Structures are given as structure tokens and as C-alpha cells.
CSV table of C-alpha atoms in Angstrom, one decimal:
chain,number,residue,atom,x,y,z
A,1,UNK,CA,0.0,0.0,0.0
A,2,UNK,CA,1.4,3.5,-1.3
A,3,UNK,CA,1.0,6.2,1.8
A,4,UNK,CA,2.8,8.6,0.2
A,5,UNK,CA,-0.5,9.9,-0.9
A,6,UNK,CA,-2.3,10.0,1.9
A,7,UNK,CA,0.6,11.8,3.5
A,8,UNK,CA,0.7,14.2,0.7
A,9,UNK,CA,-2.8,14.6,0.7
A,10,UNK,CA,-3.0,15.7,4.5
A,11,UNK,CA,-0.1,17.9,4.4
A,12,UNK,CA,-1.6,20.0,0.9
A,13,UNK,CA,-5.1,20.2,3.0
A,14,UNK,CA,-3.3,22.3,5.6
A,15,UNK,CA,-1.5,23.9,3.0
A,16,UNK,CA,-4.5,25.3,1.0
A,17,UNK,CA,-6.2,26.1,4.7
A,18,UNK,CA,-3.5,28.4,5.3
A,19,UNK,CA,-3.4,26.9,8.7
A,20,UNK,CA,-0.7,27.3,11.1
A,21,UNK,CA,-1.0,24.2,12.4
A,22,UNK,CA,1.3,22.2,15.3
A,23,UNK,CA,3.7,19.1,14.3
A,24,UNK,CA,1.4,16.9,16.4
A,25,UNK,CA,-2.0,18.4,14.5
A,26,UNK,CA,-0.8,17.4,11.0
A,27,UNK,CA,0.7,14.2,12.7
A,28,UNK,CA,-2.9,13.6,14.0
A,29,UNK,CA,-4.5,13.9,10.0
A,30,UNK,CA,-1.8,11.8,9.0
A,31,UNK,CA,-2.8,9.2,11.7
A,32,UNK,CA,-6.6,9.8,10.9
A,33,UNK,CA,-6.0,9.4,7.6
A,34,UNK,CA,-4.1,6.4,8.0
A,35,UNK,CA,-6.0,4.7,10.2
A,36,UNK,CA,-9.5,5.1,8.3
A,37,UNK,CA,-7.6,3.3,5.0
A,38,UNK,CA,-6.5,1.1,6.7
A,39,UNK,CA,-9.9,-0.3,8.4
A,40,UNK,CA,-11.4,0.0,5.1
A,41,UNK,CA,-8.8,-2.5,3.6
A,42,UNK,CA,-9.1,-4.4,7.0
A,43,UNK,CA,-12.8,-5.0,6.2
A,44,UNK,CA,-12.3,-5.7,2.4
A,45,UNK,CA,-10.3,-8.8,3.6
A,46,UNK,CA,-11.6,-9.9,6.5
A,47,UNK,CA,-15.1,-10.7,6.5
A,48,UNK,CA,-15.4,-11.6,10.0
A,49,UNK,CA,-13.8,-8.1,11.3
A,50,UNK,CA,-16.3,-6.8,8.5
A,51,UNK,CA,-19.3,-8.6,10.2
A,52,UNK,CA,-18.3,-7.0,13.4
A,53,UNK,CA,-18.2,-3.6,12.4
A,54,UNK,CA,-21.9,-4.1,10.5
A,55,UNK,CA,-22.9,-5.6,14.1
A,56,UNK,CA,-21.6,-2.7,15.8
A,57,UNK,CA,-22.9,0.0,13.7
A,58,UNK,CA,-26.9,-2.3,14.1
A,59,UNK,CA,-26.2,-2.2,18.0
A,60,UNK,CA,-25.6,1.6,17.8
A,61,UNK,CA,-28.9,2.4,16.1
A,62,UNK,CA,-30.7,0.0,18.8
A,63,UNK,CA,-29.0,2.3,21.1
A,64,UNK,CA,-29.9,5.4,19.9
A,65,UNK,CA,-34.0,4.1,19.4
A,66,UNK,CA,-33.8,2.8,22.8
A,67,UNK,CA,-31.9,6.6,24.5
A,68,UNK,CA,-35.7,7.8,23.0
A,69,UNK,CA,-37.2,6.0,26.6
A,70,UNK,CA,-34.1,7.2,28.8
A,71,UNK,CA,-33.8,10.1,31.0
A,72,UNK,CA,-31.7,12.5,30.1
A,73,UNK,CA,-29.0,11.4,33.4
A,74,UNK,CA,-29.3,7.9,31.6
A,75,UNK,CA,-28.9,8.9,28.3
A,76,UNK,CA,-25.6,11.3,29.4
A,77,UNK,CA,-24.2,8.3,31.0
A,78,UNK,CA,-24.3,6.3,28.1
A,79,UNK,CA,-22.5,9.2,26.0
A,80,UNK,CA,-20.2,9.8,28.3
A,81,UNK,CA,-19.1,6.3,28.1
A,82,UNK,CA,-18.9,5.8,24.8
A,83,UNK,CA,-16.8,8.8,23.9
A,84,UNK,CA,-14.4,7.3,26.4
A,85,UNK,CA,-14.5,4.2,24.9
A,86,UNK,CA,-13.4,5.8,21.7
A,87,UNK,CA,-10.8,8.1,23.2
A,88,UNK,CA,-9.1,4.7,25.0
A,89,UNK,CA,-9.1,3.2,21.6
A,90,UNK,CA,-8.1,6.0,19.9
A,91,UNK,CA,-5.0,6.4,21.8
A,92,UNK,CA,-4.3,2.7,21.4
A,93,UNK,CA,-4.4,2.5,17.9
A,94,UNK,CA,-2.0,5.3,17.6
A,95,UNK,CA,0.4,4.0,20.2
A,96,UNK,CA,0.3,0.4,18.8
A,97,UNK,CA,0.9,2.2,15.1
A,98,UNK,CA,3.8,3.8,16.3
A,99,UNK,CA,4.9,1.1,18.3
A,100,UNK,CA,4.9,-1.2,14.9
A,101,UNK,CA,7.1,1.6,13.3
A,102,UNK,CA,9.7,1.7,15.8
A,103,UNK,CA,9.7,-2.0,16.1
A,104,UNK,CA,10.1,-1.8,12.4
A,105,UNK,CA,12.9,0.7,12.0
A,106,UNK,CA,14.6,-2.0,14.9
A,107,UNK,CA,14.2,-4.8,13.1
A,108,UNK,CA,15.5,-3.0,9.5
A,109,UNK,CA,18.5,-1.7,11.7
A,110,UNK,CA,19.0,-5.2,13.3
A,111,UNK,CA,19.1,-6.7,9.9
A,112,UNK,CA,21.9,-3.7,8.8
A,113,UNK,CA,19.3,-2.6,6.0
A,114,UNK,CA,19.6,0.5,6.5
């Protein structure tokens, strides 16, 4: 897989922005970016991560009919811990992404390829 356009992509969006944007801020797009090809790819090939992710999304719209009946404490309680459940994993996939880099670059230099 080619990155080189994502990357490119990312860096050209803050570009044409004319944002003055922070290493980690343009690190984060990258990441984003990233992250979302490679979950599409993920589900291309896997059918049974695909499955999972179709389950998840039905379970989320069950969710959302059944907040309709909830109080509004209820309801807040149930948003409050699913954004973080998505922060937790967010952070995950980036430090296990980053992880598999430098494990990478260790392995390359281990090898004396480069």
C-alpha cells in the first residue's frame, strides 16, 4: 500500500487552509487518515472483522431508538461512556501504530538494511 498519498494529501489540506498548524495536528491527520484506509482495507479482507463492524454500527442504532425512553442522566451516562471508549481506543491504535514503526525501524537496523 502507497502512503505517500495520503501523507501528501494531508499535508496540501493544511496547506490550502492556510493553517498554522502544530507538528502533532498534522501528525494527527496523517494518523486519521491512515487509520481510516487502513480499516477499510481491513474489512475488504476480513469478512469476519467486517461482520463486526456491521454488528456494531446495528447495536448503535438499537442504542440510539432505545436513548428515546431514557432520562436524560441515563442517556448522558451512556455518552459519556462511549466517547471514552473511543478516546481509549483511539490512543491505542495510535500508540500500537507507532509502536509497529519503531519496532520496524529496529528490526530494519538489526538486519543492517539500513
Amino acid at each position: 500500500m502507497d502512503y505517500a498519498p495520503v501523507f501528501e494529501y494531508c499535508v496540501l489540506k493544511t496547506k490550502e487552509a492556510s493553517i498554522d498548524m502544530e507538528y502533532s495536528e498534522i501528525w494527527g491527520m496523517v494518523m486519521a487518515e491512515l487509520t481510516d484506509l487502513n480499516i477499510h482495507h481491513l474489512r475488504e479482507q476480513d469478512a469476519e472483522f467486517d461482520a463486526l463492524v456491521r454488528h456494531r454500527i446495528e447495536l448503535s442504532n438499537r442504542l440510539e431508538q432505545a436513548k428515546d425512553s431514557m432520562n436524560s442522566q441515563t442517556k448522558q451516562l451512556i455518552v459519556d461512556y462511549n466517547d471514552t471508549v473511543e478516546d481509549i481506543n483511539s490512543h491505542q491504535i495510535e500508540f500500537f501504530y507507532l509502536q509497529g514503526a519503531k519496532d520496524c525501524f529496529r528490526l530494519l537496523k538489526m538486519l543492517s538494511l539500513i
